[in-house]
Short mmCIF file of N, CA and C and ligand atoms in Angstrom, two decimals:
data_model
loop_
_atom_site.label_atom_id
_atom_site.label_comp_id
_atom_site.label_asym_id
_atom_site.label_seq_id
_atom_site.Cartn_x
_atom_site.Cartn_y
_atom_site.Cartn_z
N MET A 68 1.73 20.64 21.16
CA MET A 68 1.78 21.61 19.85
C MET A 68 1.27 23.15 20.18
N GLU A 69 1.89 24.06 19.72
CA GLU A 69 1.65 25.47 19.75
C GLU A 69 0.39 25.72 19.07
N ASP A 70 -0.29 26.62 19.39
CA ASP A 70 -1.44 26.76 18.65
C ASP A 70 -1.57 28.28 18.40
N TYR A 71 -1.72 28.46 16.90
CA TYR A 71 -1.92 29.95 16.33
C TYR A 71 -3.34 30.24 16.07
N GLY A 72 -4.22 29.60 16.90
CA GLY A 72 -5.48 30.29 16.97
C GLY A 72 -6.56 29.64 15.95
N LEU A 73 -7.79 30.14 15.79
CA LEU A 73 -8.70 29.48 15.15
C LEU A 73 -8.45 29.41 13.66
N ALA A 74 -7.66 30.30 13.01
CA ALA A 74 -7.38 30.30 11.38
C ALA A 74 -6.78 29.02 11.26
N HIS A 75 -5.87 28.63 12.16
CA HIS A 75 -4.95 27.53 11.88
C HIS A 75 -5.91 26.05 11.97
N GLN A 76 -6.72 26.14 13.12
CA GLN A 76 -7.53 25.05 13.27
C GLN A 76 -8.43 24.89 12.09
N TRP A 77 -8.91 25.72 11.74
CA TRP A 77 -10.00 25.81 10.52
C TRP A 77 -9.42 25.31 9.35
N ILE A 78 -8.29 25.92 9.21
CA ILE A 78 -7.69 25.65 7.70
C ILE A 78 -6.93 24.31 7.80
N LEU A 79 -6.43 23.73 8.98
CA LEU A 79 -5.80 22.44 8.98
C LEU A 79 -7.14 21.46 8.79
N ALA A 80 -8.14 21.61 9.24
CA ALA A 80 -9.29 20.83 9.38
C ALA A 80 -9.81 20.61 7.88
N LEU A 81 -9.87 21.87 7.17
CA LEU A 81 -10.22 21.76 5.94
C LEU A 81 -9.18 20.94 4.99
N HIS A 82 -7.90 21.22 5.21
CA HIS A 82 -6.59 20.54 4.53
C HIS A 82 -7.02 19.05 4.75
N SER A 83 -7.21 18.62 6.13
CA SER A 83 -7.11 17.35 6.43
C SER A 83 -8.12 16.40 5.97
N TYR A 84 -9.62 17.10 6.06
CA TYR A 84 -10.71 16.46 5.36
C TYR A 84 -10.63 16.34 3.74
N PHE A 85 -10.08 17.54 3.17
CA PHE A 85 -9.98 17.42 1.94
C PHE A 85 -9.11 16.55 1.21
N ALA A 86 -8.10 16.15 2.01
CA ALA A 86 -6.94 15.17 1.51
C ALA A 86 -7.75 14.01 1.16
N TYR A 87 -8.82 13.51 1.88
CA TYR A 87 -9.23 12.12 1.57
C TYR A 87 -10.00 12.20 0.22
N VAL A 88 -10.69 13.39 -0.09
CA VAL A 88 -11.18 13.58 -1.49
C VAL A 88 -10.07 13.67 -2.63
N VAL A 89 -9.34 14.56 -2.32
CA VAL A 89 -8.20 14.53 -3.27
C VAL A 89 -7.48 13.28 -3.62
N LEU A 90 -7.16 12.35 -2.49
CA LEU A 90 -6.44 11.19 -2.87
C LEU A 90 -7.46 10.01 -3.48
N ALA A 91 -8.52 10.36 -3.23
CA ALA A 91 -9.49 9.42 -3.75
C ALA A 91 -9.86 9.52 -5.17
N VAL A 92 -9.84 10.81 -5.60
CA VAL A 92 -10.25 11.19 -6.92
C VAL A 92 -8.89 11.10 -7.99
N LEU A 93 -7.72 11.45 -7.26
CA LEU A 93 -6.48 11.03 -8.05
C LEU A 93 -6.29 9.44 -8.28
N PHE A 94 -6.60 8.99 -7.23
CA PHE A 94 -6.44 7.39 -7.38
C PHE A 94 -7.33 6.81 -8.60
N LEU A 95 -8.68 7.49 -8.70
CA LEU A 95 -9.57 7.19 -9.44
C LEU A 95 -9.23 7.44 -11.06
N ALA A 96 -8.36 8.70 -11.00
CA ALA A 96 -8.09 9.19 -12.29
C ALA A 96 -6.90 8.40 -12.87
N VAL A 97 -6.06 7.87 -11.98
CA VAL A 97 -5.03 6.85 -12.35
C VAL A 97 -5.42 5.73 -12.66
N ALA A 98 -6.26 5.18 -12.07
CA ALA A 98 -6.93 3.91 -12.15
C ALA A 98 -7.52 3.64 -13.57
N ASN A 99 -8.30 5.01 -13.89
CA ASN A 99 -9.17 5.07 -15.15
C ASN A 99 -8.09 5.08 -16.35
N GLY A 100 -6.95 5.94 -15.99
CA GLY A 100 -6.07 5.98 -16.91
C GLY A 100 -5.37 4.64 -17.52
N ILE A 101 -5.06 3.97 -16.22
CA ILE A 101 -4.48 2.66 -16.59
C ILE A 101 -5.65 1.77 -17.54
N LEU A 102 -6.65 1.75 -17.02
CA LEU A 102 -7.55 0.98 -17.65
C LEU A 102 -7.80 1.39 -19.28
N GLY A 103 -7.81 2.79 -19.42
CA GLY A 103 -8.07 3.16 -20.85
C GLY A 103 -6.94 3.01 -21.91
N TRP A 104 -5.66 3.10 -21.06
CA TRP A 104 -4.33 2.83 -21.93
C TRP A 104 -4.27 1.48 -22.28
N THR A 105 -4.41 0.38 -21.32
CA THR A 105 -4.33 -0.82 -21.58
C THR A 105 -5.36 -1.48 -22.34
N GLY A 106 -6.47 -0.84 -22.34
CA GLY A 106 -7.59 -1.35 -22.79
C GLY A 106 -7.84 -0.96 -24.29
N ASN A 107 -7.05 0.07 -24.50
CA ASN A 107 -7.21 0.64 -26.01
C ASN A 107 -8.45 1.51 -26.14
N LYS A 108 -8.93 2.05 -25.21
CA LYS A 108 -10.33 2.84 -25.17
C LYS A 108 -10.29 4.05 -25.59
N ASP A 109 -11.60 4.65 -25.93
CA ASP A 109 -11.69 5.92 -26.58
C ASP A 109 -11.67 7.02 -25.43
N PHE A 110 -10.83 8.20 -25.72
CA PHE A 110 -10.66 9.12 -24.45
C PHE A 110 -12.19 9.96 -24.62
N THR A 111 -12.90 9.77 -23.69
CA THR A 111 -14.33 10.53 -23.80
C THR A 111 -14.32 11.59 -23.12
N LEU A 112 -15.05 12.60 -23.43
CA LEU A 112 -15.28 13.96 -22.90
C LEU A 112 -16.01 13.82 -21.40
N ARG A 113 -17.08 13.09 -21.85
CA ARG A 113 -18.07 12.92 -20.53
C ARG A 113 -17.39 12.29 -19.35
N LYS A 114 -16.50 11.17 -19.57
CA LYS A 114 -15.96 10.58 -18.56
C LYS A 114 -14.33 10.70 -18.40
N ASP A 115 -13.72 10.44 -19.39
CA ASP A 115 -12.16 10.70 -19.17
C ASP A 115 -11.46 12.23 -18.82
N PHE A 116 -12.08 12.78 -19.66
CA PHE A 116 -11.70 14.44 -19.53
C PHE A 116 -12.16 14.80 -18.17
N ARG A 117 -13.43 14.60 -17.80
CA ARG A 117 -13.80 15.19 -16.81
C ARG A 117 -13.12 14.69 -15.41
N ILE A 118 -12.87 13.10 -15.43
CA ILE A 118 -12.26 12.81 -14.04
C ILE A 118 -10.90 13.30 -13.94
N SER A 119 -10.00 13.54 -15.28
CA SER A 119 -8.82 13.98 -15.10
C SER A 119 -8.81 15.48 -14.78
N LEU A 120 -9.73 16.19 -15.33
CA LEU A 120 -10.08 17.64 -14.87
C LEU A 120 -10.23 17.93 -13.29
N PHE A 121 -11.13 17.09 -13.00
CA PHE A 121 -11.58 16.98 -11.54
C PHE A 121 -10.50 16.83 -10.62
N ALA A 122 -9.50 15.81 -10.90
CA ALA A 122 -8.43 15.63 -10.11
C ALA A 122 -7.47 16.56 -10.12
N LEU A 123 -7.31 17.36 -11.38
CA LEU A 123 -6.52 18.62 -11.32
C LEU A 123 -7.09 19.71 -10.39
N ILE A 124 -8.36 20.03 -10.58
CA ILE A 124 -8.98 21.19 -9.63
C ILE A 124 -8.78 20.84 -8.47
N LEU A 125 -9.03 19.59 -7.95
CA LEU A 125 -8.84 19.28 -6.48
C LEU A 125 -7.32 19.54 -6.02
N SER A 126 -6.51 19.17 -6.85
CA SER A 126 -5.04 19.06 -6.46
C SER A 126 -4.73 20.48 -6.34
N HIS A 127 -5.25 21.30 -7.08
CA HIS A 127 -4.85 22.79 -7.14
C HIS A 127 -5.52 23.47 -5.97
N LEU A 128 -6.83 23.06 -5.59
CA LEU A 128 -7.49 23.64 -4.32
C LEU A 128 -6.64 23.05 -3.19
N GLN A 129 -6.16 22.23 -3.09
CA GLN A 129 -5.51 21.52 -2.03
C GLN A 129 -3.93 22.22 -1.86
N LEU A 130 -3.62 22.66 -2.91
CA LEU A 130 -2.38 23.26 -3.04
C LEU A 130 -2.50 24.74 -2.40
N LEU A 131 -3.90 25.47 -2.82
CA LEU A 131 -4.06 26.49 -2.35
C LEU A 131 -4.22 26.81 -0.86
N VAL A 132 -4.95 25.60 -0.13
CA VAL A 132 -5.21 25.65 1.14
C VAL A 132 -3.79 25.25 1.89
N GLY A 133 -3.04 24.23 1.46
CA GLY A 133 -1.70 23.90 1.93
C GLY A 133 -0.72 25.05 1.93
N LEU A 134 -0.71 26.01 1.09
CA LEU A 134 0.05 27.01 0.86
C LEU A 134 -0.30 28.02 2.24
N VAL A 135 -1.54 28.23 2.28
CA VAL A 135 -2.28 29.23 3.43
C VAL A 135 -1.63 28.53 4.73
N LEU A 136 -2.10 27.17 4.73
CA LEU A 136 -1.57 26.53 6.21
C LEU A 136 -0.12 26.52 6.45
N TYR A 137 0.58 26.51 5.46
CA TYR A 137 2.10 26.56 5.75
C TYR A 137 2.43 27.78 6.29
N PHE A 138 1.59 28.95 6.15
CA PHE A 138 2.12 30.27 6.99
C PHE A 138 1.24 30.48 8.28
N VAL A 139 0.07 29.83 8.33
CA VAL A 139 -0.47 30.02 9.60
C VAL A 139 -0.25 28.71 10.64
N SER A 140 0.19 27.73 10.23
CA SER A 140 0.39 26.75 11.17
C SER A 140 1.66 26.76 11.99
N SER A 141 1.60 26.30 13.17
CA SER A 141 2.81 26.19 14.05
C SER A 141 3.89 25.07 13.37
N ASN A 142 3.26 24.29 12.73
CA ASN A 142 4.17 23.12 12.03
C ASN A 142 4.79 23.65 10.84
N GLY A 143 4.38 24.58 10.33
CA GLY A 143 4.99 24.94 8.84
C GLY A 143 6.15 25.91 9.03
N LEU A 144 6.12 27.14 8.31
CA LEU A 144 7.14 28.04 8.39
C LEU A 144 7.52 28.33 9.45
N ASN A 145 6.55 28.61 10.42
CA ASN A 145 6.88 28.99 12.05
C ASN A 145 7.82 27.91 12.51
N ALA A 146 7.71 26.64 12.36
CA ALA A 146 8.71 25.74 12.95
C ALA A 146 10.07 25.97 12.46
N ILE A 147 10.14 26.25 11.10
CA ILE A 147 11.70 26.60 10.89
C ILE A 147 12.21 27.91 11.39
N LYS A 148 11.23 28.88 11.73
CA LYS A 148 11.44 30.13 12.24
C LYS A 148 12.06 30.01 13.64
N THR A 149 11.24 29.11 14.43
CA THR A 149 11.39 28.90 15.88
C THR A 149 12.79 28.17 16.05
N LEU A 150 12.79 26.94 15.32
CA LEU A 150 13.70 25.75 15.51
C LEU A 150 14.96 26.03 14.71
N GLY A 151 14.98 26.73 13.58
CA GLY A 151 15.94 26.89 12.57
C GLY A 151 15.93 25.39 11.72
N MET A 152 16.56 25.40 10.45
CA MET A 152 16.63 24.12 9.47
C MET A 152 17.25 23.06 10.50
N GLY A 153 18.53 23.54 11.07
CA GLY A 153 19.20 22.20 11.76
C GLY A 153 18.33 21.83 13.07
N GLY A 154 17.63 22.63 13.55
CA GLY A 154 16.96 22.16 14.60
C GLY A 154 15.79 21.14 14.46
N LEU A 155 15.35 21.11 13.25
CA LEU A 155 14.12 20.19 13.26
C LEU A 155 14.42 18.71 13.24
N ASN A 156 13.75 18.10 13.91
CA ASN A 156 13.88 16.44 13.96
C ASN A 156 12.89 15.92 12.72
N SER A 157 13.03 14.56 12.60
CA SER A 157 12.53 14.02 11.56
C SER A 157 10.90 14.29 11.31
N ALA A 158 10.29 14.33 12.54
CA ALA A 158 9.05 14.48 12.44
C ALA A 158 8.45 15.79 11.92
N SER A 159 9.27 16.88 12.44
CA SER A 159 8.79 18.29 12.20
C SER A 159 9.51 18.65 10.75
N ARG A 160 10.60 17.86 10.40
CA ARG A 160 11.02 18.24 8.92
C ARG A 160 9.95 17.82 8.04
N LEU A 161 9.31 16.56 8.30
CA LEU A 161 8.20 15.94 7.30
C LEU A 161 7.02 17.10 7.15
N LEU A 162 6.66 17.82 8.27
CA LEU A 162 5.57 18.64 8.08
C LEU A 162 6.16 20.06 7.54
N ALA A 163 7.23 20.59 7.85
CA ALA A 163 7.66 21.97 7.45
C ALA A 163 8.37 21.98 6.24
N VAL A 164 8.87 20.99 5.85
CA VAL A 164 9.75 20.71 4.75
C VAL A 164 9.41 19.91 3.60
N GLU A 165 9.45 18.56 4.00
CA GLU A 165 9.24 17.45 2.97
C GLU A 165 7.86 17.40 2.41
N HIS A 166 6.97 17.55 3.42
CA HIS A 166 5.48 17.51 2.72
C HIS A 166 5.22 18.66 1.81
N PRO A 167 5.40 19.93 2.24
CA PRO A 167 5.04 20.94 1.44
C PRO A 167 5.88 20.86 0.12
N PHE A 168 7.34 20.93 0.05
CA PHE A 168 8.02 20.84 -0.92
C PHE A 168 7.80 19.57 -1.98
N ILE A 169 7.76 18.32 -1.54
CA ILE A 169 7.40 17.33 -2.41
C ILE A 169 6.06 17.42 -3.03
N ASN A 170 4.93 17.90 -2.32
CA ASN A 170 3.65 17.85 -2.71
C ASN A 170 3.53 19.04 -3.77
N ILE A 171 4.45 19.99 -3.76
CA ILE A 171 4.36 21.08 -4.80
C ILE A 171 4.80 20.46 -5.97
N ILE A 172 5.91 19.67 -6.02
CA ILE A 172 6.58 19.01 -7.07
C ILE A 172 5.49 18.05 -7.76
N ALA A 173 4.84 17.27 -6.92
CA ALA A 173 3.78 16.23 -7.28
C ALA A 173 2.64 17.08 -7.88
N ILE A 174 2.04 18.23 -7.49
CA ILE A 174 1.24 19.06 -8.02
C ILE A 174 1.59 19.70 -9.52
N VAL A 175 2.98 19.94 -9.64
CA VAL A 175 3.47 20.33 -10.80
C VAL A 175 3.39 19.16 -11.77
N PHE A 176 3.66 17.97 -11.53
CA PHE A 176 3.67 16.86 -12.41
C PHE A 176 2.26 16.59 -12.83
N ILE A 177 1.40 16.77 -11.92
CA ILE A 177 -0.10 16.58 -12.45
C ILE A 177 -0.55 17.63 -13.32
N THR A 178 -0.10 18.86 -13.08
CA THR A 178 -0.56 19.87 -14.15
C THR A 178 0.18 19.82 -15.43
N VAL A 179 1.52 19.30 -15.25
CA VAL A 179 2.09 19.24 -16.63
C VAL A 179 1.41 17.91 -17.34
N GLY A 180 1.00 17.03 -16.87
CA GLY A 180 0.32 15.61 -17.19
C GLY A 180 -0.88 16.26 -17.90
N TRP A 181 -1.65 17.20 -17.02
CA TRP A 181 -3.00 17.73 -17.72
C TRP A 181 -2.66 18.48 -18.97
N SER A 182 -1.66 19.45 -19.06
CA SER A 182 -1.11 20.23 -20.17
C SER A 182 -0.83 19.42 -21.34
N LYS A 183 0.01 18.51 -21.00
CA LYS A 183 0.40 17.52 -22.34
C LYS A 183 -0.77 16.82 -22.78
N HIS A 184 -1.72 16.27 -22.08
CA HIS A 184 -2.77 15.55 -22.49
C HIS A 184 -3.61 16.10 -23.49
N LYS A 185 -3.74 17.51 -23.26
CA LYS A 185 -4.51 18.19 -24.18
C LYS A 185 -3.81 18.34 -25.61
N LYS A 186 -2.60 18.26 -25.36
CA LYS A 186 -1.75 18.51 -26.91
C LYS A 186 -1.71 17.28 -27.73
N VAL A 187 -1.94 16.02 -26.98
CA VAL A 187 -1.79 14.78 -27.98
C VAL A 187 -3.14 14.59 -28.30
N LEU A 188 -3.39 13.90 -29.44
CA LEU A 188 -4.79 13.72 -30.18
C LEU A 188 -5.12 12.24 -29.74
N GLU A 189 -4.22 11.36 -29.95
CA GLU A 189 -4.79 9.90 -29.98
C GLU A 189 -4.99 9.53 -28.53
N GLY A 190 -6.20 8.87 -28.31
CA GLY A 190 -6.74 8.58 -27.11
C GLY A 190 -5.84 7.77 -26.41
N LYS A 191 -5.16 6.87 -26.83
CA LYS A 191 -4.36 5.91 -26.14
C LYS A 191 -3.18 6.79 -25.50
N ARG A 192 -2.58 7.74 -26.25
CA ARG A 192 -1.62 8.65 -25.58
C ARG A 192 -2.02 9.58 -24.54
N LYS A 193 -3.39 9.86 -24.66
CA LYS A 193 -3.95 10.64 -23.72
C LYS A 193 -3.88 10.00 -22.36
N PHE A 194 -4.50 8.73 -22.52
CA PHE A 194 -4.47 7.90 -21.16
C PHE A 194 -3.09 7.75 -20.75
N LYS A 195 -2.07 7.37 -21.42
CA LYS A 195 -0.66 7.29 -21.16
C LYS A 195 -0.26 8.47 -20.38
N THR A 196 -0.61 9.49 -21.01
CA THR A 196 0.11 10.70 -20.50
C THR A 196 -0.31 10.99 -19.04
N ILE A 197 -1.84 10.84 -19.08
CA ILE A 197 -2.48 11.01 -17.50
C ILE A 197 -1.95 9.96 -16.36
N THR A 198 -1.85 8.74 -17.11
CA THR A 198 -1.21 7.63 -16.02
C THR A 198 -0.20 7.96 -15.50
N ILE A 199 0.92 8.33 -16.41
CA ILE A 199 2.17 8.44 -16.10
C ILE A 199 2.48 9.75 -15.19
N PHE A 200 1.95 10.73 -15.61
CA PHE A 200 1.87 12.13 -14.76
C PHE A 200 1.39 12.06 -13.50
N TYR A 201 0.02 11.74 -13.51
CA TYR A 201 -0.79 11.77 -12.37
C TYR A 201 -0.20 10.59 -11.58
N GLY A 202 0.20 9.63 -11.91
CA GLY A 202 0.65 8.41 -11.26
C GLY A 202 1.78 8.93 -10.39
N LEU A 203 2.73 9.52 -11.13
CA LEU A 203 4.16 10.05 -10.44
C LEU A 203 3.77 10.95 -9.27
N GLY A 204 2.62 11.73 -9.74
CA GLY A 204 2.28 12.84 -8.54
C GLY A 204 1.69 12.16 -7.31
N LEU A 205 0.85 11.18 -7.77
CA LEU A 205 0.35 10.53 -6.57
C LEU A 205 1.28 9.77 -5.62
N ILE A 206 2.10 8.88 -6.14
CA ILE A 206 3.16 8.19 -5.52
C ILE A 206 4.12 9.29 -4.63
N LEU A 207 4.36 10.65 -5.13
CA LEU A 207 5.08 11.47 -4.45
C LEU A 207 4.29 12.03 -3.25
N ILE A 208 3.06 11.94 -3.57
CA ILE A 208 2.14 12.69 -2.34
C ILE A 208 1.92 11.72 -1.21
N LEU A 209 1.93 10.36 -1.81
CA LEU A 209 1.63 9.15 -0.88
C LEU A 209 2.92 8.96 0.20
N SER A 210 4.14 9.17 -0.55
CA SER A 210 5.42 9.16 0.11
C SER A 210 5.67 10.21 1.16
N ARG A 211 4.75 11.20 1.32
CA ARG A 211 5.03 12.36 2.34
C ARG A 211 3.78 12.59 3.11
N ILE A 212 2.91 11.77 3.20
CA ILE A 212 1.70 12.13 3.99
C ILE A 212 2.12 11.97 5.39
N PRO A 213 1.81 12.94 6.29
CA PRO A 213 2.06 12.75 7.82
C PRO A 213 0.95 11.65 8.44
N TRP A 214 0.99 10.42 8.00
CA TRP A 214 0.03 9.44 8.37
C TRP A 214 -0.28 9.32 9.97
N ALA A 215 0.77 9.41 10.66
CA ALA A 215 0.55 9.10 12.15
C ALA A 215 -0.11 10.54 12.69
N GLN A 216 0.07 11.76 12.33
CA GLN A 216 -0.81 12.58 12.78
C GLN A 216 -2.22 12.83 12.14
N TRP A 217 -2.24 12.27 11.02
CA TRP A 217 -3.51 12.47 10.21
C TRP A 217 -4.54 11.59 10.92
N LEU A 218 -4.30 10.15 10.88
CA LEU A 218 -5.22 9.21 11.31
C LEU A 218 -5.36 8.94 12.67
N ASN A 219 -5.39 9.89 13.47
CA ASN A 219 -5.56 9.52 14.80
C ASN A 219 -6.49 10.52 15.43
C1 HEM B 235 -1.61 28.15 -5.66
C2 HEM B 235 -2.55 28.06 -6.51
C3 HEM B 235 -2.58 27.59 -7.81
C4 HEM B 235 -1.63 27.68 -8.77
C5 HEM B 235 -0.09 28.06 -8.68
C6 HEM B 235 -2.24 26.99 -10.14
C7 HEM B 235 -1.46 27.01 -11.13
C8 HEM B 235 -1.84 26.51 -12.37
C9 HEM B 235 -1.18 26.47 -13.57
C10 HEM B 235 0.23 26.55 -13.88
C11 HEM B 235 -2.01 25.83 -14.71
C12 HEM B 235 -1.71 25.74 -16.00
C13 HEM B 235 -2.00 24.45 -16.77
C14 HEM B 235 -2.00 24.35 -18.30
O1 HEM B 235 -0.95 24.90 -18.76
O2 HEM B 235 -2.70 24.01 -18.91
C15 HEM B 235 -3.39 25.80 -13.84
C16 HEM B 235 -4.51 25.27 -14.74
C17 HEM B 235 -5.67 25.06 -14.13
N1 HEM B 235 -5.88 25.39 -12.65
FE1 HEM B 235 -4.80 26.09 -11.17
N2 HEM B 235 -3.40 26.96 -9.92
C18 HEM B 235 -3.97 27.32 -8.57
C19 HEM B 235 -5.01 27.18 -8.12
C20 HEM B 235 -6.26 26.89 -8.78
C21 HEM B 235 -7.41 26.64 -8.19
C22 HEM B 235 -7.89 27.12 -6.60
C23 HEM B 235 -8.45 26.26 -8.85
C24 HEM B 235 -9.83 25.79 -9.05
C25 HEM B 235 -10.57 25.62 -7.81
C26 HEM B 235 -7.58 25.57 -10.08
C27 HEM B 235 -8.17 25.41 -11.41
C28 HEM B 235 -7.17 25.24 -12.52
C29 HEM B 235 -7.93 24.57 -13.76
C30 HEM B 235 -9.35 24.28 -13.88
C31 HEM B 235 -6.85 24.69 -14.76
C32 HEM B 235 -6.94 24.07 -16.25
C33 HEM B 235 -7.12 25.06 -17.14
C34 HEM B 235 -7.05 24.33 -18.56
O3 HEM B 235 -7.84 23.44 -18.87
O4 HEM B 235 -6.19 24.81 -19.22
N3 HEM B 235 -6.30 26.20 -9.86
N4 HEM B 235 -3.24 26.09 -12.70
C1 HEM B 236 -2.30 16.86 -2.78
C2 HEM B 236 -1.84 17.33 -2.16
C3 HEM B 236 -1.61 17.50 -0.39
C4 HEM B 236 -2.30 16.31 0.47
C5 HEM B 236 -3.17 15.07 -0.05
C6 HEM B 236 -1.95 17.00 1.79
C7 HEM B 236 -2.54 16.19 2.91
C8 HEM B 236 -2.16 16.36 4.21
C9 HEM B 236 -2.43 15.86 5.37
C10 HEM B 236 -3.57 14.46 5.32
C11 HEM B 236 -2.03 16.41 6.51
C12 HEM B 236 -2.31 16.22 7.82
C13 HEM B 236 -3.15 16.59 8.60
C14 HEM B 236 -3.89 16.53 9.97
O1 HEM B 236 -2.74 16.52 10.76
O2 HEM B 236 -4.79 16.09 10.23
C15 HEM B 236 -1.10 17.70 5.92
C16 HEM B 236 -0.67 18.62 6.71
C17 HEM B 236 0.00 19.53 6.28
N1 HEM B 236 -0.06 20.08 5.00
FE1 HEM B 236 -0.76 18.91 3.27
N2 HEM B 236 -1.14 18.06 1.84
C18 HEM B 236 -1.05 18.31 0.68
C19 HEM B 236 -0.43 19.64 -0.03
C20 HEM B 236 0.17 20.35 0.77
C21 HEM B 236 1.03 21.65 0.23
C22 HEM B 236 1.21 21.95 -1.27
C23 HEM B 236 1.18 22.28 1.29
C24 HEM B 236 2.12 23.52 1.23
C25 HEM B 236 2.54 24.22 0.28
C26 HEM B 236 1.03 21.63 2.43
C27 HEM B 236 1.05 22.11 3.86
C28 HEM B 236 0.85 21.35 4.92
C29 HEM B 236 1.18 21.65 6.21
C30 HEM B 236 2.12 22.72 6.65
C31 HEM B 236 0.69 20.77 7.09
C32 HEM B 236 1.00 20.61 8.73
C33 HEM B 236 -0.11 21.37 9.31
C34 HEM B 236 -0.07 21.29 10.82
O3 HEM B 236 0.15 20.30 11.41
O4 HEM B 236 -0.48 22.35 11.29
N3 HEM B 236 0.18 20.41 2.08
N4 HEM B 236 -1.47 17.62 4.48
#
């Protein structure tokens, strides 16, 4: 793998470790949504609002770091510049195209879910909104993680 220097290494490390936190908190937010929705619970400021907001903020931070990474990494935009769209194999297409593109869509889902949950008043509908939009976002993210390179 080509190396674009220290910036790349640090930002990749940040994005890589941060991914654990983002996935864990998103998972908690979805699980909390399902429990609240199916259990007809009250949507509380202390717990339910906070965990959903926390998941939103962490996703946005990861988006920001991911965008920077896309421009400094040899596996992001530079791969497309070097190889051309048609020259990417499935592994390099995952990093340069599918992961960034799908994750931006996933974070749009999460942000829309956050916005919508604020507009509905009933607790059950708040939980339902969070569950569906955050859940879809999480599934999209999980579908395009470069597992092989992450966990080695
Ligand atoms: C590329 C970077 C980012 C983009 C494109 C982005 C985009 C957005 C958008 C469109 C919303 C509106 C949601 C709504 O309608 O309520 C939003 C809300 C929010 N963002 Fe970001 N964001 C980014 C980075 C960040 C970062 C780095 C943080 C914090 C560390 C952050 C924290 C928040 C918070 C707390 C809200 C919710 C505000 C509320 O309750 O209405 N965002 N963001
Ligand atoms: C919640 C959303 C995201 C998660 C959980 C996530 C997670 C990850 C993980 C685990 C890796 C592998 C890291 C490693 O090799 O150790 C990775 C790589 C990468 N991510 Fe993300 N990511 C997210 C969003 C994004 C976004 C929105 C972009 C760009 C717009 C992006 C751009 C990249 C790039 C370019 C790489 C490859 C970097 C390299 O190999 O040099 N990511 N991401």
